PDB file of C-alpha atoms and ligand atoms in Angstrom:
ATOM      1  CA  UNK A   1     113.254 135.219  82.250  1.00  0.00           C
ATOM      2  CA  UNK A   2     112.722 137.342  85.348  1.00  0.00           C
ATOM      3  CA  UNK A   3     115.159 136.162  87.963  1.00  0.00           C
ATOM      4  CA  UNK A   4     114.289 134.977  91.477  1.00  0.00           C
ATOM      5  CA  UNK A   5     115.179 137.450  94.154  1.00  0.00           C
ATOM      6  CA  UNK A   6     114.723 138.283  97.868  1.00  0.00           C
ATOM      7  CA  UNK A   7     111.352 139.926  96.909  1.00  0.00           C
ATOM      8  CA  UNK A   8     109.885 136.693  95.424  1.00  0.00           C
ATOM      9  CA  UNK A   9     111.365 134.550  98.310  1.00  0.00           C
ATOM     10  CA  UNK A  10     109.583 136.822 100.671  1.00  0.00           C
ATOM     11  CA  UNK A  11     106.294 136.590  98.577  1.00  0.00           C
ATOM     12  CA  UNK A  12     106.626 132.899  98.721  1.00  0.00           C
ATOM     13  CA  UNK A  13     107.146 132.753 102.470  1.00  0.00           C
ATOM     14  CA  UNK A  14     103.996 134.870 103.027  1.00  0.00           C
ATOM     15  CA  UNK A  15     101.982 132.748 100.495  1.00  0.00           C
ATOM     16  CA  UNK A  16     102.868 129.607 102.520  1.00  0.00           C
ATOM     17  CA  UNK A  17     102.129 131.201 105.773  1.00  0.00           C
ATOM     18  CA  UNK A  18      98.886 132.879 105.007  1.00  0.00           C
ATOM     19  CA  UNK A  19      97.348 130.922 102.261  1.00  0.00           C
ATOM     20  CA  UNK A  20      98.488 127.396 102.979  1.00  0.00           C
ATOM     21  CA  UNK A  21      99.614 126.732 106.587  1.00  0.00           C
ATOM     22  CA  UNK A  22      96.811 129.071 107.919  1.00  0.00           C
ATOM     23  CA  UNK A  23      94.266 126.809 106.088  1.00  0.00           C
ATOM     24  CA  UNK A  24      95.420 123.600 107.660  1.00  0.00           C
ATOM     25  CA  UNK A  25      98.372 122.237 105.374  1.00  0.00           C
ATOM     26  CA  UNK A  26     100.809 120.670 107.809  1.00  0.00           C
ATOM     27  CA  UNK A  27     103.119 118.355 105.708  1.00  0.00           C
ATOM     28  CA  UNK A  28     106.552 119.951 106.197  1.00  0.00           C
ATOM     29  CA  UNK A  29     107.952 118.561 102.785  1.00  0.00           C
ATOM     30  CA  UNK A  30     104.966 120.011 100.840  1.00  0.00           C
ATOM     31  CA  UNK A  31     105.366 123.370 102.628  1.00  0.00           C
ATOM     32  CA  UNK A  32     109.139 123.465 101.878  1.00  0.00           C
ATOM     33  CA  UNK A  33     108.625 122.745  98.215  1.00  0.00           C
ATOM     34  CA  UNK A  34     105.999 125.454  97.876  1.00  0.00           C
ATOM     35  CA  UNK A  35     108.550 127.815  99.521  1.00  0.00           C
ATOM     36  CA  UNK A  36     111.224 126.682  97.048  1.00  0.00           C
ATOM     37  CA  UNK A  37     109.639 126.505  93.591  1.00  0.00           C
ATOM     38  CA  UNK A  38     109.611 130.053  91.811  1.00  0.00           C
ATOM     39  CA  UNK A  39     105.929 130.268  90.891  1.00  0.00           C
ATOM     40  CA  UNK A  40     106.513 133.560  89.082  1.00  0.00           C
ATOM     41  CA  UNK A  41     108.478 131.708  86.354  1.00  0.00           C
ATOM     42  CA  UNK A  42     105.330 129.643  85.504  1.00  0.00           C
ATOM     43  CA  UNK A  43     103.092 132.738  84.520  1.00  0.00           C
ATOM     44  CA  UNK A  44     103.670 135.254  81.725  1.00  0.00           C
ATOM     45  CA  UNK A  45     105.691 138.334  82.327  1.00  0.00           C
ATOM     46  CA  UNK A  46     102.458 140.486  82.528  1.00  0.00           C
ATOM     47  CA  UNK A  47     101.195 138.464  85.571  1.00  0.00           C
ATOM     48  CA  UNK A  48     104.475 138.093  87.501  1.00  0.00           C
ATOM     49  CA  UNK A  49     103.310 140.559  90.180  1.00  0.00           C
ATOM     50  CA  UNK A  50     100.249 138.462  90.694  1.00  0.00           C
ATOM     51  CA  UNK A  51     101.988 135.050  90.797  1.00  0.00           C
ATOM     52  CA  UNK A  52     101.805 134.712  94.596  1.00  0.00           C
ATOM     53  CA  UNK A  53      98.138 135.770  94.930  1.00  0.00           C
ATOM     54  CA  UNK A  54      95.406 133.688  96.390  1.00  0.00           C
ATOM     55  CA  UNK A  55      93.828 132.835  93.059  1.00  0.00           C
ATOM     56  CA  UNK A  56      94.388 130.731  89.785  1.00  0.00           C
ATOM     57  CA  UNK A  57      95.843 132.763  86.753  1.00  0.00           C
ATOM     58  CA  UNK A  58      95.502 132.423  83.114  1.00  0.00           C
ATOM     59  CA  UNK A  59      98.336 130.665  81.222  1.00  0.00           C
ATOM     60  CA  UNK A  60      96.957 130.994  77.660  1.00  0.00           C
ATOM     61  CA  UNK A  61      95.040 128.542  75.505  1.00  0.00           C
ATOM     62  CA  UNK A  62      92.029 129.142  77.845  1.00  0.00           C
ATOM     63  CA  UNK A  63      93.801 127.196  80.598  1.00  0.00           C
ATOM     64  CA  UNK A  64      94.852 128.156  84.109  1.00  0.00           C
ATOM     65  CA  UNK A  65      97.672 127.670  86.822  1.00  0.00           C
ATOM     66  CA  UNK A  66      95.844 126.465  89.876  1.00  0.00           C
ATOM     67  CA  UNK A  67      95.569 128.483  93.064  1.00  0.00           C
ATOM     68  CA  UNK A  68      98.534 127.812  95.378  1.00  0.00           C
ATOM     69  CA  UNK A  69      96.335 126.355  98.174  1.00  0.00           C
ATOM     70  CA  UNK A  70      94.692 123.767  95.830  1.00  0.00           C
ATOM     71  CA  UNK A  71      98.259 122.742  94.637  1.00  0.00           C
ATOM     72  CA  UNK A  72      99.196 122.259  98.263  1.00  0.00           C
ATOM     73  CA  UNK A  73      96.049 120.491  99.281  1.00  0.00           C
ATOM     74  CA  UNK A  74      96.292 118.004  96.347  1.00  0.00           C
ATOM     75  CA  UNK A  75     100.003 117.364  96.913  1.00  0.00           C
ATOM     76  CA  UNK A  76      99.450 116.764 100.609  1.00  0.00           C
ATOM     77  CA  UNK A  77      96.573 114.363  99.812  1.00  0.00           C
ATOM     78  CA  UNK A  78      99.003 112.072  97.757  1.00  0.00           C
ATOM     79  CA  UNK A  79     101.150 111.430 100.843  1.00  0.00           C
ATOM     80  CA  UNK A  80     104.304 111.170  98.792  1.00  0.00           C
ATOM     81  CA  UNK A  81     107.451 109.303  99.483  1.00  0.00           C
ATOM     82  CA  UNK A  82     111.005 110.139  98.303  1.00  0.00           C
ATOM     83  CA  UNK A  83     111.230 107.108  95.985  1.00  0.00           C
ATOM     84  CA  UNK A  84     107.721 107.465  94.446  1.00  0.00           C
ATOM     85  CA  UNK A  85     106.969 107.605  90.779  1.00  0.00           C
ATOM     86  CA  UNK A  86     104.086 110.177  90.195  1.00  0.00           C
ATOM     87  CA  UNK A  87     101.822 110.541  87.159  1.00  0.00           C
ATOM     88  CA  UNK A  88     100.255 114.055  86.501  1.00  0.00           C
ATOM     89  CA  UNK A  89      97.568 114.549  83.996  1.00  0.00           C
ATOM     90  CA  UNK A  90      97.282 118.189  82.789  1.00  0.00           C
ATOM     91  CA  UNK A  91     100.885 119.692  82.852  1.00  0.00           C
ATOM     92  CA  UNK A  92      99.554 123.305  82.099  1.00  0.00           C
ATOM     93  CA  UNK A  93     102.172 125.743  83.182  1.00  0.00           C
ATOM     94  CA  UNK A  94     104.241 122.964  84.720  1.00  0.00           C
ATOM     95  CA  UNK A  95     103.974 124.459  88.297  1.00  0.00           C
ATOM     96  CA  UNK A  96     102.256 121.292  89.978  1.00  0.00           C
ATOM     97  CA  UNK A  97     104.818 119.066  88.277  1.00  0.00           C
ATOM     98  CA  UNK A  98     107.666 121.237  89.505  1.00  0.00           C
ATOM     99  CA  UNK A  99     106.381 120.992  93.183  1.00  0.00           C
ATOM    100  CA  UNK A 100     106.007 117.224  92.785  1.00  0.00           C
ATOM    101  CA  UNK A 101     109.591 116.993  91.349  1.00  0.00           C
ATOM    102  CA  UNK A 102     110.936 118.386  94.673  1.00  0.00           C
ATOM    103  CA  UNK A 103     109.227 115.529  96.529  1.00  0.00           C
ATOM    104  CA  UNK A 104     109.519 112.262  94.643  1.00  0.00           C
ATOM    105  CA  UNK A 105     112.052 110.359  92.542  1.00  0.00           C
ATOM    106  CA  UNK A 106     110.330 110.956  89.230  1.00  0.00           C
ATOM    107  CA  UNK A 107     107.293 112.786  87.880  1.00  0.00           C
ATOM    108  CA  UNK A 108     105.614 111.759  84.554  1.00  0.00           C
ATOM    109  CA  UNK A 109     103.349 114.730  83.221  1.00  0.00           C
ATOM    110  CA  UNK A 110     101.118 114.705  80.230  1.00  0.00           C
ATOM    111  CA  UNK A 111      99.606 117.643  78.415  1.00  0.00           C
ATOM    112  CA  UNK A 112      97.278 117.687  75.399  1.00  0.00           C
ATOM    113  CA  UNK A 113      98.012 121.238  74.203  1.00  0.00           C
ATOM    114  CA  UNK A 114     101.237 121.432  72.244  1.00  0.00           C
ATOM    115  CA  UNK A 115     102.193 124.906  73.119  1.00  0.00           C
ATOM    116  CA  UNK A 116     101.863 124.372  76.887  1.00  0.00           C
ATOM    117  CA  UNK A 117     103.787 121.065  76.622  1.00  0.00           C
ATOM    118  CA  UNK A 118     106.539 122.765  74.821  1.00  0.00           C
ATOM    119  CA  UNK A 119     106.810 125.908  77.127  1.00  0.00           C
ATOM    120  CA  UNK A 120     106.773 123.798  80.303  1.00  0.00           C
ATOM    121  CA  UNK A 121     109.343 121.382  78.919  1.00  0.00           C
ATOM    122  CA  UNK A 122     111.698 124.340  78.201  1.00  0.00           C
ATOM    123  CA  UNK A 123     111.098 125.723  81.836  1.00  0.00           C
ATOM    124  CA  UNK A 124     111.707 122.334  83.350  1.00  0.00           C
ATOM    125  CA  UNK A 125     115.029 122.133  81.539  1.00  0.00           C
ATOM    126  CA  UNK A 126     116.135 125.661  82.406  1.00  0.00           C
ATOM    127  CA  UNK A 127     115.357 125.108  86.065  1.00  0.00           C
ATOM    128  CA  UNK A 128     117.301 121.824  85.849  1.00  0.00           C
ATOM    129  CA  UNK A 129     114.208 119.837  87.100  1.00  0.00           C
ATOM    130  CA  UNK A 130     115.599 116.807  85.388  1.00  0.00           C
ATOM    131  CA  UNK A 131     113.334 114.141  87.136  1.00  0.00           C
ATOM    132  CA  UNK A 132     110.236 115.375  85.195  1.00  0.00           C
ATOM    133  CA  UNK A 133     109.558 113.339  82.155  1.00  0.00           C
ATOM    134  CA  UNK A 134     106.932 115.009  79.978  1.00  0.00           C
ATOM    135  CA  UNK A 135     104.663 113.923  77.134  1.00  0.00           C
ATOM    136  CA  UNK A 136     102.234 115.475  74.607  1.00  0.00           C
ATOM    137  CA  UNK A 137      99.255 113.301  74.614  1.00  0.00           C
ATOM    138  CA  UNK A 138      95.848 112.579  75.913  1.00  0.00           C
ATOM    139  CA  UNK A 139      96.328 111.668  79.648  1.00  0.00           C
ATOM    140  CA  UNK A 140      93.038 109.798  79.858  1.00  0.00           C
ATOM    141  CA  UNK A 141      94.641 106.906  78.076  1.00  0.00           C
ATOM    142  CA  UNK A 142      97.399 104.687  79.398  1.00  0.00           C
ATOM    143  CA  UNK A 143     101.135 105.641  79.245  1.00  0.00           C
ATOM    144  CA  UNK A 144     102.402 102.271  78.314  1.00  0.00           C
ATOM    145  CA  UNK A 145     105.557 100.994  79.754  1.00  0.00           C
ATOM    146  CA  UNK A 146     105.754 103.277  82.669  1.00  0.00           C
ATOM    147  CA  UNK A 147     102.929 102.057  84.918  1.00  0.00           C
ATOM    148  CA  UNK A 148     102.182 101.297  87.697  1.00  0.00           C
ATOM    149  CA  UNK A 149     102.559 104.758  89.509  1.00  0.00           C
ATOM    150  CA  UNK A 150     102.646 105.168  93.257  1.00  0.00           C
ATOM    151  CA  UNK A 151     100.511 108.356  92.903  1.00  0.00           C
ATOM    152  CA  UNK A 152      98.379 109.892  90.194  1.00  0.00           C
ATOM    153  CA  UNK A 153      97.162 113.569  90.201  1.00  0.00           C
ATOM    154  CA  UNK A 154      94.603 114.920  87.659  1.00  0.00           C
ATOM    155  CA  UNK A 155      94.570 118.549  87.422  1.00  0.00           C
ATOM    156  CA  UNK A 156      91.587 119.012  85.163  1.00  0.00           C
ATOM    157  CA  UNK A 157      87.841 118.167  85.884  1.00  0.00           C
ATOM    158  CA  UNK A 158      86.635 114.807  84.759  1.00  0.00           C
ATOM    159  CA  UNK A 159      83.011 113.680  84.232  1.00  0.00           C
ATOM    160  CA  UNK A 160      83.997 110.387  85.922  1.00  0.00           C
ATOM    161  CA  UNK A 161      87.097 108.499  87.127  1.00  0.00           C
ATOM    162  CA  UNK A 162      88.872 107.286  83.970  1.00  0.00           C
ATOM    163  CA  UNK A 163      89.433 103.561  84.255  1.00  0.00           C
ATOM    164  CA  UNK A 164      92.741 103.852  82.384  1.00  0.00           C
ATOM    165  CA  UNK A 165      94.083 105.808  85.202  1.00  0.00           C
ATOM    166  CA  UNK A 166      92.856 103.526  88.042  1.00  0.00           C
ATOM    167  CA  UNK A 167      94.420 100.581  86.273  1.00  0.00           C
ATOM    168  CA  UNK A 168      97.762 102.374  86.310  1.00  0.00           C
ATOM    169  CA  UNK A 169      97.789 102.891  90.146  1.00  0.00           C
ATOM    170  CA  UNK A 170     100.044 100.506  92.063  1.00  0.00           C
ATOM    171  CA  UNK A 171      98.875  98.445  95.126  1.00  0.00           C
ATOM    172  CA  UNK A 172      99.300 101.186  97.996  1.00  0.00           C
ATOM    173  CA  UNK A 173      98.970 103.871  95.377  1.00  0.00           C
ATOM    174  CA  UNK A 174      97.048 107.181  95.912  1.00  0.00           C
ATOM    175  CA  UNK A 175      95.190 109.286  93.371  1.00  0.00           C
ATOM    176  CA  UNK A 176      93.444 112.751  93.504  1.00  0.00           C
ATOM    177  CA  UNK A 177      91.088 113.779  90.845  1.00  0.00           C
ATOM    178  CA  UNK A 178      88.345 116.483  90.418  1.00  0.00           C
ATOM    179  CA  UNK A 179      85.151 114.837  89.381  1.00  0.00           C
ATOM    180  CA  UNK A 180      81.796 116.496  88.527  1.00  0.00           C
ATOM    181  CA  UNK A 181      80.171 118.801  86.010  1.00  0.00           C
ATOM    182  CA  UNK A 182      82.170 121.200  83.725  1.00  0.00           C
ATOM    183  CA  UNK A 183      81.464 124.034  86.173  1.00  0.00           C
ATOM    184  CA  UNK A 184      82.125 122.389  89.662  1.00  0.00           C
ATOM    185  CA  UNK A 185      83.563 119.256  90.923  1.00  0.00           C
ATOM    186  CA  UNK A 186      84.424 117.305  94.019  1.00  0.00           C
ATOM    187  CA  UNK A 187      87.972 116.447  94.725  1.00  0.00           C
ATOM    188  CA  UNK A 188      88.044 112.742  95.116  1.00  0.00           C
ATOM    189  CA  UNK A 189      90.899 110.683  96.632  1.00  0.00           C
ATOM    190  CA  UNK A 190      91.364 107.106  95.864  1.00  0.00           C
ATOM    191  CA  UNK A 191      93.579 104.601  97.642  1.00  0.00           C
ATOM    192  CA  UNK A 192      94.300 101.078  96.245  1.00  0.00           C
ATOM    193  CA  UNK A 193      95.073  98.248  98.650  1.00  0.00           C
ATOM    194  CA  UNK A 194      95.017  94.452  98.147  1.00  0.00           C
ATOM    195  CA  UNK A 195      91.195  94.540  98.660  1.00  0.00           C
ATOM    196  CA  UNK A 196      90.512  97.157  95.957  1.00  0.00           C
ATOM    197  CA  UNK A 197      89.864 100.833  95.692  1.00  0.00           C
ATOM    198  CA  UNK A 198      88.747 103.045  98.472  1.00  0.00           C
ATOM    199  CA  UNK A 199      87.355 106.579  97.831  1.00  0.00           C
ATOM    200  CA  UNK A 200      86.760 109.563  99.969  1.00  0.00           C
ATOM    201  CA  UNK A 201      85.876 113.203  99.091  1.00  0.00           C
ATOM    202  CA  UNK A 202      88.177 116.074 100.070  1.00  0.00           C
ATOM    203  CA  UNK A 203      85.880 118.998  99.148  1.00  0.00           C
ATOM    204  CA  UNK A 204      84.575 121.190  96.362  1.00  0.00           C
ATOM    205  CA  UNK A 205      86.758 122.580  93.595  1.00  0.00           C
ATOM    206  CA  UNK A 206      86.574 124.203  90.121  1.00  0.00           C
ATOM    207  CA  UNK A 207      88.913 123.009  87.318  1.00  0.00           C
ATOM    208  CA  UNK A 208      88.973 123.429  83.528  1.00  0.00           C
ATOM    209  CA  UNK A 209      87.688 120.351  81.665  1.00  0.00           C
ATOM    210  CA  UNK A 210      89.660 117.202  81.365  1.00  0.00           C
ATOM    211  CA  UNK A 211      89.240 116.561  77.456  1.00  0.00           C
ATOM    212  CA  UNK A 212      89.964 113.131  75.975  1.00  0.00           C
ATOM    213  CA  UNK A 213      88.951 109.621  75.313  1.00  0.00           C
ATOM    214  CA  UNK A 214      87.844 109.023  78.879  1.00  0.00           C
ATOM    215  CA  UNK A 215      87.127 112.675  79.708  1.00  0.00           C
ATOM    216  CA  UNK A 216      84.784 115.243  78.306  1.00  0.00           C
ATOM    217  CA  UNK A 217      84.469 115.390  74.422  1.00  0.00           C
ATOM    218  CA  UNK A 218      85.790 118.810  73.083  1.00  0.00           C
TER     219      UNK A 218
HETATM  220  N1  LIG B   1      98.791 121.494  86.660  1.00  0.00           N
HETATM  221  C1  LIG B   1      98.733 122.687  85.917  1.00  0.00           C
HETATM  222  C2  LIG B   1      99.651 123.825  86.446  1.00  0.00           C
HETATM  223  O1  LIG B   1     100.276 123.453  87.439  1.00  0.00           O
HETATM  224  O2  LIG B   1      99.713 124.841  85.804  1.00  0.00           O
HETATM  225  C3  LIG B   1      97.368 123.264  85.803  1.00  0.00           C
HETATM  226  C4  LIG B   1      96.578 122.466  84.929  1.00  0.00           C
HETATM  227  S1  LIG B   1      95.193 123.309  84.046  1.00  0.00           S
HETATM  228  C5  LIG B   1      94.093 123.723  85.380  1.00  0.00           C
HETATM  229  C6  LIG B   1      94.527 121.928  83.273  1.00  0.00           C
HETATM  230  C7  LIG B   1      95.451 121.347  82.099  1.00  0.00           C
HETATM  231  O3  LIG B   1      94.945 120.015  81.802  1.00  0.00           O
HETATM  232  C8  LIG B   1      95.365 122.277  80.918  1.00  0.00           C
HETATM  233  O4  LIG B   1      96.634 122.521  80.507  1.00  0.00           O
HETATM  234  C9  LIG B   1      94.687 121.278  79.871  1.00  0.00           C
HETATM  235  O5  LIG B   1      95.151 121.503  78.496  1.00  0.00           O
HETATM  236  C10 LIG B   1      95.214 119.957  80.392  1.00  0.00           C
HETATM  237  N2  LIG B   1      94.247 118.741  79.870  1.00  0.00           N
HETATM  238  C11 LIG B   1      92.924 118.692  79.856  1.00  0.00           C
HETATM  239  N3  LIG B   1      92.644 117.418  79.335  1.00  0.00           N
HETATM  240  C12 LIG B   1      93.870 116.848  79.283  1.00  0.00           C
HETATM  241  C13 LIG B   1      94.014 115.415  78.870  1.00  0.00           C
HETATM  242  N4  LIG B   1      93.101 114.479  78.494  1.00  0.00           N
HETATM  243  N5  LIG B   1      95.375 115.066  78.836  1.00  0.00           N
HETATM  244  C14 LIG B   1      96.369 115.943  79.191  1.00  0.00           C
HETATM  245  N6  LIG B   1      96.164 117.199  79.646  1.00  0.00           N
HETATM  246  C15 LIG B   1      94.804 117.634  79.560  1.00  0.00           C
END
């Protein structure tokens, strides 16, 4: 594994300043997590020099690690508290789960592609991110025994909001999910209170497909 160094620390500081703070992300804990997690560990050796660029990158299996800004935007929208339990659908490289793990009590992350599940698990262990629980499964169905979650983040584009996910959201819980067509989506934020579910749209986005029982068919 390529080690972290002053060079990468500087690249992270610049990423946070120019790509994230400059575009309106203000949550100090989110900014700090983005300054801390070594994003270059989550990409292949060939892409290390591009790890802090303002774009998504391929991670194999035709999947991507999201652009740093979208990671920050979705994380801020979850309004996380230190004792929250958060569910992520779409572990991918593991980068988003790693950011979440710096902010909350426990992260539960699900990936449907075995090689990505395995690689990200090894990385969490080597970085000693012990508050990440990972699972190889279809995240559009329930994770029995662990619900309800204080926050849910879906990092793949869904045709509609999966009922199984909404049903796992605690009262007071927040969820962000890209919803739309396979080529473009809207980032939707849900909030559950005693009266029910409230929805708002954060903006446009583009994610790979959420594939599963309550997502797209393969
Ligand atoms: N959060 C990731 C990261 O930080 O690298 C990026 C996720 S990538 C854009 C989307 C991921 O969602 C892919 O790894 C894909 O295999 C996964 N995925 C798609 N449908 C899924 C499902 N039903 N359950 C779990 N994972 C799914």
